[in-house]
Amino acid sequence: MVAVDREHLRLVSEEDSSKRRQILDGARKVFMDLGFDGASMGEIARAAAVSKGTLYVYFADKCALFEAILEQEALQHGQVAFNFDPARDVETTLKDFGSAYLHLLCRPGGGSAIRTVMAIAERMPDVGRRYYARVLDKTVNRLAEYLKAHVACGDLNIDDCDLAASQFMELCKASLFLPFIFQAAPSPSEERMTEVIDSATRMFLAAYRVK
Amino acid sequence: MVAVDREHLRLVSEEDSSKRRQILDGARKVFMDLGFDGASMGEIARAAAVSKGTLYVYFADKCALFEAILEQEALQHGQVAFNFDPARDVETTLKDFGSAYLHLLCRPGGGSAIRTVMAIAERMPDVGRRYYARVLDKTVNRLAEYLKAHVACGDLNIDDCDLAASQFMELCKASLFLPFIFQAAPSPSEERMTEVIDSATRMFLAAYRVK
Amino acid sequence: MVAVDREHLRLVSEEDSSKRRQILDGARKVFMDLGFDGASMGEIARAAAVSKGTLYVYFADKCALFEAILEQEALQHGQVAFNFDPARDVETTLKDFGSAYLHLLCRPGGGSAIRTVMAIAERMPDVGRRYYARVLDKTVNRLAEYLKAHVACGDLNIDDCDLAASQFMELCKASLFLPFIFQAAPSPSEERMTEVIDSATRMFLAAYRVK
Amino acid sequence: MVAVDREHLRLVSEEDSSKRRQILDGARKVFMDLGFDGASMGEIARAAAVSKGTLYVYFADKCALFEAILEQEALQHGQVAFNFDPARDVETTLKDFGSAYLHLLCRPGGGSAIRTVMAIAERMPDVGRRYYARVLDKTVNRLAEYLKAHVACGDLNIDDCDLAASQFMELCKASLFLPFIFQAAPSPSEERMTEVIDSATRMFLAAYRVK
DNA sequence: TATGAATGAGACTTCATTCAT
DNA sequence: AATGAATGAAGTCTCATTCAT
């Protein structure tokens, strides 16, 4: 009995008890499909295969559960192994990064996190800000760091590397991301993504490569 | 007396009775601030200074009211006089367009329509699609037409003008739009906007201008 | 102008201005189709081709309008020329009456008045009572009077003529009225109605005819 | 502990949790008093002494709650032990049945189910049909079966036993049911009911008994 | 008189949250 | 810890009625 109780305590106190993860998995799906308001705790409980009461054992309220998911999303994003090894040549690095980034955005359900957070950014500004800082801005910074290294070694001639990083990322989305997220087009094909990324890379280098 | 009667006739039958406009104005504010789900008809009625019942005299339901706002938004967008006179030189045209476009996106409450529609595009795909086609895609096309004219006259060397148009528009958002829409930064300053647009124009011309 | 006003006054003050009749006609249809609660004043106004406001010029409220219809219904019922001429022979009279009564009940929309009043009899007992007295009970009484005449002349041997009248009327409904009113069967065929009425008459005479 | 858990399981999963019955009891009263449209879920909740939300835990919507009551009513009807033992003599059987049937119809609140269903049969035909089939028609059939048995053994001479069954049931209502249901008279006295049933039986046998 | 715009009370229903077990 | 029954606030929408013209 004592053993059991200890076990129980461990489960909830640890960040990653299996129940907790189970809830997060179910909740993510529901939140991303239906949005913050569209997702009901009942639906989440069903998706996670736990009772509604159990949700409140692990999370104070709906909002806390949502933020926990974004937290997790941020961690996963951070772990996506963009290869920013400064030793790699710029063109290859940009193309690889662009491809990974675009796949992330346009995978089915991929735009959902962005969309979902965006939707409530006005009502819950902290959530929006944190998501931007942890996920989006962080990636810009990592690319910017890479660019700075190549500015330093004379490959590139860039004044504002943060801006340049953002520019490249925006270029990768050209003609693809908005139609996708507005449901005006399905996930783009591999060929089209390659074309767009090649074009983005060409344009970027035309502007910033030292000749 | 005759004048009064005419006034009466105008009220609901015309597309733009003053009550209707009054409701739309109140509703836009509430929808844009709180999102589709977050906005309640009660709140909208209060913001529009009419009774809840009156909302339903002019609009069949919450959804119809929302779409009417987007309709209106689309019209306004269409009326923004982007100057795409083919006779104007490319650099000026792009800068002017970029500035107008960016002001539209980043004006206080300006990004809200995009955000709000994006948020519900998953659950109401038609709404998303229509908004994309009427507002976003239309602007891309108008810019693309302009570019084609200058390809034709030999100023520019562009393979895919639709992609190029989209690229320029994305470049204008670089480093500004996402922070703004995620509430991670206030509306950007005029100076910063000019810088970003100048940089976008430079990059665009570096890639596409015939030398 | 004075003439017009006088005319106007006449219209409403008279029990049967054409507008009033127009409203009653529209309202009857709606009330009978949808029931008292199901009928909305808006629907009634549309059916009567007048404005909602006009309804309230002629009737104090929904309830008064409903009662006015029942009043009218009662009058019409009273005018249905059941032939209770004491000189006619009993069998023919019963069959003719039975047929007329059954057609009245089972005509499309015929059960509706009964049904509609029954529905609100619990909430508006006066309405139910009045309808019963004016329409249903009155018919029983007229038939009972006829029977009394034939008891007096020795054709029939009946103790309680009111009961007998009611019995004959119930017999006419056997196997037809309930299925019809519960929508479990369409209006019965002429043949079937004749059969049922013949059987009712046979049974009635078997019990009450002096042999 | 085990007992408690079992109890838990019973609560909603069983057809007859006590809460469910509590709701049905409150709802029946309100529905029968006010009709389907007149009854509000709030009133029902109050009558059942539960919260409005709880109603929706047990029943999908107002309509489902209403149908559950009719279902229950049908079961009760089915359980009324009309004694149709073919061995009993016809006169006694008819009188006993007539009395039980009439008490059922005219008991305070007893006619209400019929009235309430009849009232909405036009707008909800399925409900009407089902109620007719389950409650009214079924009783007719049971009586008809009994009559057939006595036709077979030569006691009765009936052509159409279904019609005859219906005729007897209608005769039992004569002079009693309509005044009762239109609130034009209170529940009839025992004496009067006996008189009416005796008269009905006499008439029935005068027509159908083999002499 | 006739209109129809406007209202606000109230209907049904959903859902985040609590609590006894 | 886990459950799920129960709640009540709040949401969308309808409709009888009023009132200025």
mmCIF file of C-alpha atoms in Angstrom, chain C residues 32-35 37-38 101 109 112-123 125 127-133 136 160 162-164 166-168 170-171 173-179 181-185 192 195-196 199-200 202-204 206-208, chain D residues 32-35 37-39 101 109 112-115 117-123 125 127-133 136 160 162-164 166-168 170-171 173-179 181-185 192 195-196 199-200 202-204 206-208:
data_model
loop_
_atom_site.group_PDB
_atom_site.id
_atom_site.type_symbol
_atom_site.label_atom_id
_atom_site.label_comp_id
_atom_site.label_asym_id
_atom_site.label_seq_id
_atom_site.Cartn_x
_atom_site.Cartn_y
_atom_site.Cartn_z
ATOM 1 C CA MET C 32 -53.958 24.305 -37.475
ATOM 2 C CA ASP C 33 -50.757 23.230 -39.141
ATOM 3 C CA LEU C 34 -48.373 24.045 -36.346
ATOM 4 C CA GLY C 35 -50.400 24.190 -33.174
ATOM 5 C CA ASP C 37 -47.163 27.162 -29.692
ATOM 6 C CA GLY C 38 -45.702 26.211 -33.018
ATOM 7 C CA TYR C 101 -69.423 13.872 -39.198
ATOM 8 C CA GLY C 109 -56.643 19.268 -41.551
ATOM 9 C CA SER C 112 -56.423 19.808 -36.565
ATOM 10 C CA ALA C 113 -58.893 22.020 -34.801
ATOM 11 C CA ILE C 114 -59.719 19.332 -32.298
ATOM 12 C CA ARG C 115 -56.103 18.518 -31.899
ATOM 13 C CA THR C 116 -55.034 22.111 -31.576
ATOM 14 C CA VAL C 117 -57.582 22.942 -28.936
ATOM 15 C CA MET C 118 -56.955 19.740 -27.060
ATOM 16 C CA ALA C 119 -53.303 20.610 -26.945
ATOM 17 C CA ILE C 120 -53.829 23.757 -24.968
ATOM 18 C CA ALA C 121 -56.884 22.726 -22.996
ATOM 19 C CA GLU C 122 -54.777 22.097 -19.946
ATOM 20 C CA ARG C 123 -53.078 25.464 -20.030
ATOM 21 C CA PRO C 125 -59.047 25.530 -19.749
ATOM 22 C CA VAL C 127 -60.643 27.742 -24.384
ATOM 23 C CA GLY C 128 -61.021 24.001 -24.181
ATOM 24 C CA ARG C 129 -64.301 24.210 -22.350
ATOM 25 C CA ARG C 130 -65.784 26.706 -24.743
ATOM 26 C CA TYR C 131 -64.716 24.742 -27.777
ATOM 27 C CA TYR C 132 -66.181 21.578 -26.342
ATOM 28 C CA ALA C 133 -69.458 23.261 -25.523
ATOM 29 C CA LEU C 136 -68.668 19.027 -29.849
ATOM 30 C CA ASP C 160 -80.412 8.237 -22.067
ATOM 31 C CA ASP C 162 -77.478 12.110 -24.750
ATOM 32 C CA LEU C 163 -75.464 9.022 -24.035
ATOM 33 C CA ALA C 164 -76.867 7.306 -27.094
ATOM 34 C CA SER C 166 -72.489 10.203 -27.999
ATOM 35 C CA GLN C 167 -72.298 6.453 -28.481
ATOM 36 C CA PHE C 168 -73.237 6.712 -32.113
ATOM 37 C CA GLU C 170 -67.976 7.373 -31.042
ATOM 38 C CA LEU C 171 -68.940 4.325 -33.047
ATOM 39 C CA LYS C 173 -64.861 6.943 -35.302
ATOM 40 C CA ALA C 174 -64.064 3.307 -34.567
ATOM 41 C CA SER C 175 -60.838 2.137 -36.200
ATOM 42 C CA LEU C 176 -60.574 5.341 -38.213
ATOM 43 C CA PHE C 177 -60.147 8.466 -36.182
ATOM 44 C CA LEU C 178 -57.316 7.564 -33.859
ATOM 45 C CA PRO C 179 -55.004 6.194 -36.567
ATOM 46 C CA ILE C 181 -55.098 11.770 -35.910
ATOM 47 C CA PHE C 182 -51.934 10.026 -34.747
ATOM 48 C CA GLN C 183 -50.696 10.061 -38.315
ATOM 49 C CA ALA C 184 -50.596 6.291 -38.309
ATOM 50 C CA ALA C 185 -52.831 6.167 -41.354
ATOM 51 C CA ARG C 192 -63.979 2.006 -45.481
ATOM 52 C CA GLU C 195 -68.403 0.166 -43.923
ATOM 53 C CA VAL C 196 -67.679 1.615 -40.524
ATOM 54 C CA SER C 199 -71.590 -1.176 -38.916
ATOM 55 C CA ALA C 200 -72.129 1.609 -36.409
ATOM 56 C CA ARG C 202 -76.390 -1.603 -37.413
ATOM 57 C CA MET C 203 -75.059 -1.855 -33.916
ATOM 58 C CA PHE C 204 -76.902 1.236 -32.779
ATOM 59 C CA ALA C 206 -79.675 -3.496 -32.831
ATOM 60 C CA ALA C 207 -79.515 -1.980 -29.381
ATOM 61 C CA TYR C 208 -82.080 0.782 -29.577
ATOM 62 C CA MET D 32 -48.468 16.447 -19.335
ATOM 63 C CA ASP D 33 -49.498 19.695 -17.699
ATOM 64 C CA LEU D 34 -48.108 22.070 -20.263
ATOM 65 C CA GLY D 35 -47.689 20.099 -23.449
ATOM 66 C CA ASP D 37 -43.995 23.163 -26.368
ATOM 67 C CA GLY D 38 -45.296 24.638 -23.166
ATOM 68 C CA ALA D 39 -42.902 22.653 -21.044
ATOM 69 C CA TYR D 101 -59.489 1.073 -19.919
ATOM 70 C CA GLY D 109 -53.382 13.191 -15.735
ATOM 71 C CA SER D 112 -52.695 13.834 -20.794
ATOM 72 C CA ALA D 113 -50.365 11.463 -22.541
ATOM 73 C CA ILE D 114 -52.838 10.905 -25.319
ATOM 74 C CA ARG D 115 -53.562 14.580 -25.496
ATOM 75 C CA VAL D 117 -48.922 13.175 -28.165
ATOM 76 C CA MET D 118 -51.928 14.008 -30.283
ATOM 77 C CA ALA D 119 -51.002 17.645 -30.044
ATOM 78 C CA ILE D 120 -47.595 17.198 -31.621
ATOM 79 C CA ALA D 121 -48.403 14.348 -33.972
ATOM 80 C CA GLU D 122 -48.583 16.777 -36.869
ATOM 81 C CA ARG D 123 -45.134 18.185 -36.299
ATOM 82 C CA PRO D 125 -45.313 12.245 -36.975
ATOM 83 C CA VAL D 127 -43.747 10.141 -32.270
ATOM 84 C CA GLY D 128 -47.442 10.005 -32.970
ATOM 85 C CA ARG D 129 -47.187 6.852 -35.014
ATOM 86 C CA ARG D 130 -45.071 5.066 -32.474
ATOM 87 C CA TYR D 131 -47.343 5.993 -29.624
ATOM 88 C CA TYR D 132 -50.382 4.843 -31.537
ATOM 89 C CA ALA D 133 -48.790 1.533 -32.446
ATOM 90 C CA LEU D 136 -53.489 2.230 -28.611
ATOM 91 C CA ASP D 160 -64.380 -7.808 -38.455
ATOM 92 C CA ASP D 162 -60.539 -5.504 -35.171
ATOM 93 C CA LEU D 163 -63.358 -3.134 -35.961
ATOM 94 C CA ALA D 164 -65.483 -4.637 -33.217
ATOM 95 C CA SER D 166 -62.305 -0.637 -31.658
ATOM 96 C CA GLN D 167 -66.041 -0.128 -31.490
ATOM 97 C CA PHE D 168 -66.223 -1.386 -27.947
ATOM 98 C CA GLU D 170 -64.996 3.851 -28.450
ATOM 99 C CA LEU D 171 -68.301 3.036 -26.813
ATOM 100 C CA LYS D 173 -65.553 6.635 -23.987
ATOM 101 C CA ALA D 174 -69.003 7.832 -24.941
ATOM 102 C CA SER D 175 -70.059 10.989 -23.104
ATOM 103 C CA LEU D 176 -67.054 10.768 -20.803
ATOM 104 C CA PHE D 177 -63.763 11.094 -22.545
ATOM 105 C CA LEU D 178 -64.178 14.216 -24.637
ATOM 106 C CA PRO D 179 -65.605 16.374 -21.825
ATOM 107 C CA ILE D 181 -60.058 15.846 -22.029
ATOM 108 C CA PHE D 182 -61.397 19.263 -22.962
ATOM 109 C CA GLN D 183 -61.593 20.115 -19.318
ATOM 110 C CA ALA D 184 -65.326 20.531 -19.645
ATOM 111 C CA ALA D 185 -65.888 18.033 -16.868
ATOM 112 C CA ARG D 192 -71.346 7.097 -14.232
ATOM 113 C CA GLU D 195 -73.425 3.030 -16.342
ATOM 114 C CA VAL D 196 -71.590 3.882 -19.516
ATOM 115 C CA SER D 199 -74.555 0.423 -21.733
ATOM 116 C CA ALA D 200 -71.614 -0.180 -24.040
ATOM 117 C CA ARG D 202 -75.249 -4.178 -23.723
ATOM 118 C CA MET D 203 -75.039 -2.524 -27.098
ATOM 119 C CA PHE D 204 -72.041 -4.593 -28.127
ATOM 120 C CA ALA D 206 -76.965 -6.867 -28.763
ATOM 121 C CA ALA D 207 -75.117 -6.550 -32.019
ATOM 122 C CA TYR D 208 -72.648 -9.410 -31.848
#
